[in-house]
């Protein structure tokens, strides 16, 4: 079943946390436009696939100068590379914690035209027939959260020149809510539960 991120876009968040040499020790930011589709089968969750797209131009970090710098050619170069994408290829290492599935989402992350394989630890809930509570439409909800470290240098984001003020490693936090257009027949499965 296909789950679309765009209709529930206001609930989708991709946050980043940069460690710095500044007094506060970190800068937090987020991308405000997240879209894409995830194909997910309750019977075969390992075969999940799809793509998540971020509009790089929507990254905001809370400080006007930092916001400007983040989009210049040395950093994201968002005018040349307006999209950041993550292509999901499969899930593995599935474990259950009650009705929540824990897994590694394996795929490729593309930033500034560079693609690298990455495995993202995620938590997933499948909410059968719950889409109506979110946007009034009939369908199911796929709710994903996760957090992972990322090296900006691997993607050519200001390599070396700002390491004294902005450290190479950053933390990415995801919250994705995607909706299907139909409701699956009820199946006896731990994925089905209430609202996240």
mmCIF file of C-alpha atoms in Angstrom:
data_model
loop_
_atom_site.group_PDB
_atom_site.id
_atom_site.type_symbol
_atom_site.label_atom_id
_atom_site.label_comp_id
_atom_site.label_asym_id
_atom_site.label_seq_id
_atom_site.Cartn_x
_atom_site.Cartn_y
_atom_site.Cartn_z
ATOM 1 C CA UNK A 1 0.000 0.000 0.000
ATOM 2 C CA UNK A 2 1.267 3.493 -0.874
ATOM 3 C CA UNK A 3 1.484 6.146 1.855
ATOM 4 C CA UNK A 4 1.800 9.779 0.808
ATOM 5 C CA UNK A 5 3.654 12.277 3.026
ATOM 6 C CA UNK A 6 2.470 15.446 1.317
ATOM 7 C CA UNK A 7 -1.176 15.629 2.474
ATOM 8 C CA UNK A 8 -0.064 15.489 6.120
ATOM 9 C CA UNK A 9 2.953 17.710 5.505
ATOM 10 C CA UNK A 10 2.331 20.010 8.467
ATOM 11 C CA UNK A 11 2.954 17.036 10.783
ATOM 12 C CA UNK A 12 6.218 15.972 9.133
ATOM 13 C CA UNK A 13 9.440 17.199 10.709
ATOM 14 C CA UNK A 14 13.082 16.737 9.854
ATOM 15 C CA UNK A 15 15.113 18.468 12.561
ATOM 16 C CA UNK A 16 18.870 18.841 12.768
ATOM 17 C CA UNK A 17 21.119 19.656 15.684
ATOM 18 C CA UNK A 18 24.573 21.083 14.980
ATOM 19 C CA UNK A 19 27.259 20.951 17.661
ATOM 20 C CA UNK A 20 29.208 24.202 17.826
ATOM 21 C CA UNK A 21 32.140 25.883 19.494
ATOM 22 C CA UNK A 22 29.795 28.707 20.492
ATOM 23 C CA UNK A 23 28.641 29.382 24.038
ATOM 24 C CA UNK A 24 25.319 27.522 23.624
ATOM 25 C CA UNK A 25 27.078 24.411 22.290
ATOM 26 C CA UNK A 26 24.503 23.714 19.574
ATOM 27 C CA UNK A 27 22.242 25.165 16.886
ATOM 28 C CA UNK A 28 18.872 23.591 16.108
ATOM 29 C CA UNK A 29 17.060 23.806 12.799
ATOM 30 C CA UNK A 30 14.345 22.194 10.730
ATOM 31 C CA UNK A 31 13.118 21.681 7.170
ATOM 32 C CA UNK A 32 9.535 22.879 6.771
ATOM 33 C CA UNK A 33 8.685 21.096 3.497
ATOM 34 C CA UNK A 34 8.794 17.301 3.444
ATOM 35 C CA UNK A 35 7.148 15.194 0.722
ATOM 36 C CA UNK A 36 7.400 11.747 -0.819
ATOM 37 C CA UNK A 37 5.822 8.303 -0.743
ATOM 38 C CA UNK A 38 6.464 5.119 1.193
ATOM 39 C CA UNK A 39 5.272 1.711 0.019
ATOM 40 C CA UNK A 40 4.620 -0.517 3.016
ATOM 41 C CA UNK A 41 3.184 -4.010 3.344
ATOM 42 C CA UNK A 42 1.911 -5.219 6.706
ATOM 43 C CA UNK A 43 2.499 -8.800 5.611
ATOM 44 C CA UNK A 44 6.029 -8.106 4.313
ATOM 45 C CA UNK A 45 7.414 -5.034 6.132
ATOM 46 C CA UNK A 46 10.998 -5.852 5.104
ATOM 47 C CA UNK A 47 10.081 -4.995 1.502
ATOM 48 C CA UNK A 48 9.190 -1.381 2.343
ATOM 49 C CA UNK A 49 10.520 1.160 -0.150
ATOM 50 C CA UNK A 50 9.948 4.716 -1.274
ATOM 51 C CA UNK A 51 11.418 8.184 -1.215
ATOM 52 C CA UNK A 52 11.418 11.144 1.167
ATOM 53 C CA UNK A 53 12.135 14.577 -0.342
ATOM 54 C CA UNK A 54 13.146 17.696 1.565
ATOM 55 C CA UNK A 55 13.152 21.181 0.119
ATOM 56 C CA UNK A 56 16.676 22.263 1.119
ATOM 57 C CA UNK A 57 15.664 25.920 0.699
ATOM 58 C CA UNK A 58 13.286 25.660 3.677
ATOM 59 C CA UNK A 59 15.997 24.912 6.263
ATOM 60 C CA UNK A 60 15.867 27.447 9.090
ATOM 61 C CA UNK A 61 18.311 27.500 12.002
ATOM 62 C CA UNK A 62 16.968 30.279 14.204
ATOM 63 C CA UNK A 63 19.562 32.980 13.441
ATOM 64 C CA UNK A 64 19.334 35.241 10.384
ATOM 65 C CA UNK A 65 23.049 35.119 9.523
ATOM 66 C CA UNK A 66 23.257 31.350 10.074
ATOM 67 C CA UNK A 67 20.165 30.896 7.872
ATOM 68 C CA UNK A 68 21.848 32.836 5.049
ATOM 69 C CA UNK A 69 25.155 30.992 5.453
ATOM 70 C CA UNK A 70 23.440 27.575 5.442
ATOM 71 C CA UNK A 71 22.237 28.131 1.866
ATOM 72 C CA UNK A 72 25.417 29.515 0.314
ATOM 73 C CA UNK A 73 27.553 27.375 -2.076
ATOM 74 C CA UNK A 74 29.995 26.218 0.610
ATOM 75 C CA UNK A 75 27.192 24.810 2.727
ATOM 76 C CA UNK A 76 23.948 23.423 1.209
ATOM 77 C CA UNK A 77 24.090 25.423 -2.031
ATOM 78 C CA UNK A 78 20.308 25.144 -2.031
ATOM 79 C CA UNK A 79 19.801 27.286 -5.128
ATOM 80 C CA UNK A 80 21.788 24.731 -7.181
ATOM 81 C CA UNK A 81 20.645 21.651 -5.209
ATOM 82 C CA UNK A 82 17.116 22.477 -3.984
ATOM 83 C CA UNK A 83 16.242 18.881 -3.051
ATOM 84 C CA UNK A 84 17.616 16.511 -0.447
ATOM 85 C CA UNK A 85 16.372 12.962 -0.922
ATOM 86 C CA UNK A 86 16.371 9.701 0.962
ATOM 87 C CA UNK A 87 15.531 6.620 -1.112
ATOM 88 C CA UNK A 88 14.310 3.766 1.084
ATOM 89 C CA UNK A 89 15.296 0.334 -0.263
ATOM 90 C CA UNK A 90 14.222 -2.026 2.556
ATOM 91 C CA UNK A 91 13.858 -2.604 6.297
ATOM 92 C CA UNK A 92 15.850 -5.092 8.337
ATOM 93 C CA UNK A 93 16.552 -6.082 11.959
ATOM 94 C CA UNK A 94 12.850 -5.907 12.792
ATOM 95 C CA UNK A 95 12.024 -6.086 16.507
ATOM 96 C CA UNK A 96 8.793 -5.588 18.380
ATOM 97 C CA UNK A 97 8.078 -3.462 21.434
ATOM 98 C CA UNK A 98 4.352 -3.952 22.001
ATOM 99 C CA UNK A 99 2.618 -2.447 18.955
ATOM 100 C CA UNK A 100 5.703 -0.518 17.840
ATOM 101 C CA UNK A 101 8.064 -1.999 15.287
ATOM 102 C CA UNK A 102 11.744 -1.123 15.542
ATOM 103 C CA UNK A 103 13.841 -1.550 12.388
ATOM 104 C CA UNK A 104 16.733 -0.236 10.343
ATOM 105 C CA UNK A 105 15.648 1.670 7.241
ATOM 106 C CA UNK A 106 18.283 1.050 4.569
ATOM 107 C CA UNK A 107 18.684 3.335 1.591
ATOM 108 C CA UNK A 108 20.598 6.189 -0.027
ATOM 109 C CA UNK A 109 20.796 9.777 1.151
ATOM 110 C CA UNK A 110 21.523 12.409 -1.511
ATOM 111 C CA UNK A 111 22.731 15.889 -0.548
ATOM 112 C CA UNK A 112 24.375 18.349 -2.966
ATOM 113 C CA UNK A 113 24.361 15.673 -5.672
ATOM 114 C CA UNK A 114 26.288 13.157 -3.543
ATOM 115 C CA UNK A 115 24.582 9.852 -2.732
ATOM 116 C CA UNK A 116 25.690 7.608 0.112
ATOM 117 C CA UNK A 117 24.206 4.442 1.610
ATOM 118 C CA UNK A 118 22.805 4.982 5.077
ATOM 119 C CA UNK A 119 20.925 2.904 7.619
ATOM 120 C CA UNK A 120 18.482 4.828 9.822
ATOM 121 C CA UNK A 121 17.124 3.288 13.040
ATOM 122 C CA UNK A 122 13.371 3.913 13.090
ATOM 123 C CA UNK A 123 10.251 3.210 15.128
ATOM 124 C CA UNK A 124 7.093 2.548 13.137
ATOM 125 C CA UNK A 125 3.377 2.349 13.926
ATOM 126 C CA UNK A 126 0.646 1.441 11.479
ATOM 127 C CA UNK A 127 -2.639 3.098 12.447
ATOM 128 C CA UNK A 128 -5.481 1.372 10.671
ATOM 129 C CA UNK A 129 -8.380 3.653 9.599
ATOM 130 C CA UNK A 130 -6.964 6.604 11.561
ATOM 131 C CA UNK A 131 -6.379 9.040 8.699
ATOM 132 C CA UNK A 132 -9.848 10.575 9.143
ATOM 133 C CA UNK A 133 -8.735 11.896 12.555
ATOM 134 C CA UNK A 134 -5.849 13.772 10.922
ATOM 135 C CA UNK A 135 -7.276 15.299 7.742
ATOM 136 C CA UNK A 136 -10.845 13.992 7.390
ATOM 137 C CA UNK A 137 -10.020 11.536 4.593
ATOM 138 C CA UNK A 138 -10.477 7.778 4.550
ATOM 139 C CA UNK A 139 -7.267 5.743 4.934
ATOM 140 C CA UNK A 140 -4.569 4.365 7.179
ATOM 141 C CA UNK A 141 -1.628 6.173 8.793
ATOM 142 C CA UNK A 142 2.042 5.219 8.808
ATOM 143 C CA UNK A 143 3.908 6.969 11.645
ATOM 144 C CA UNK A 144 7.734 6.883 11.655
ATOM 145 C CA UNK A 145 10.251 8.393 14.053
ATOM 146 C CA UNK A 146 14.002 8.078 14.303
ATOM 147 C CA UNK A 147 17.307 9.744 15.054
ATOM 148 C CA UNK A 148 20.780 9.272 13.572
ATOM 149 C CA UNK A 149 24.191 10.983 13.347
ATOM 150 C CA UNK A 150 25.500 12.383 10.074
ATOM 151 C CA UNK A 151 28.856 13.738 8.926
ATOM 152 C CA UNK A 152 28.424 16.911 6.887
ATOM 153 C CA UNK A 153 31.943 16.529 5.467
ATOM 154 C CA UNK A 154 30.920 13.304 3.676
ATOM 155 C CA UNK A 155 28.455 15.344 1.621
ATOM 156 C CA UNK A 156 30.798 18.227 0.834
ATOM 157 C CA UNK A 157 29.106 20.622 3.267
ATOM 158 C CA UNK A 158 31.762 23.217 4.182
ATOM 159 C CA UNK A 159 34.513 20.646 4.598
ATOM 160 C CA UNK A 160 37.215 21.712 7.013
ATOM 161 C CA UNK A 161 36.804 25.491 6.874
ATOM 162 C CA UNK A 162 34.352 25.842 9.763
ATOM 163 C CA UNK A 163 35.247 22.881 11.967
ATOM 164 C CA UNK A 164 36.421 25.183 14.736
ATOM 165 C CA UNK A 165 32.950 26.739 15.046
ATOM 166 C CA UNK A 166 30.540 24.125 13.587
ATOM 167 C CA UNK A 167 31.584 20.527 14.238
ATOM 168 C CA UNK A 168 31.440 17.907 11.496
ATOM 169 C CA UNK A 169 28.948 15.599 13.192
ATOM 170 C CA UNK A 170 25.299 16.567 13.396
ATOM 171 C CA UNK A 171 22.170 14.801 14.619
ATOM 172 C CA UNK A 172 19.115 14.300 12.395
ATOM 173 C CA UNK A 173 15.698 13.655 13.961
ATOM 174 C CA UNK A 174 12.748 12.511 11.870
ATOM 175 C CA UNK A 175 9.008 12.418 12.408
ATOM 176 C CA UNK A 176 7.025 11.340 9.363
ATOM 177 C CA UNK A 177 3.260 10.893 9.094
ATOM 178 C CA UNK A 178 2.002 9.443 5.819
ATOM 179 C CA UNK A 179 -1.532 8.532 4.768
ATOM 180 C CA UNK A 180 -2.985 5.920 2.428
ATOM 181 C CA UNK A 181 -6.121 6.404 0.324
ATOM 182 C CA UNK A 182 -7.713 3.144 1.475
ATOM 183 C CA UNK A 183 -8.189 1.189 4.693
ATOM 184 C CA UNK A 184 -6.695 -2.282 4.836
ATOM 185 C CA UNK A 185 -8.933 -5.108 6.007
ATOM 186 C CA UNK A 186 -8.291 -5.839 9.666
ATOM 187 C CA UNK A 187 -5.421 -8.267 10.206
ATOM 188 C CA UNK A 188 -4.271 -9.689 13.534
ATOM 189 C CA UNK A 189 -0.946 -7.867 13.709
ATOM 190 C CA UNK A 190 0.954 -5.960 16.397
ATOM 191 C CA UNK A 191 1.338 -2.981 14.063
ATOM 192 C CA UNK A 192 -2.299 -1.984 14.494
ATOM 193 C CA UNK A 193 -2.963 0.356 17.369
ATOM 194 C CA UNK A 194 -4.283 3.763 18.351
ATOM 195 C CA UNK A 195 -2.934 7.230 17.744
ATOM 196 C CA UNK A 196 0.816 7.825 18.253
#
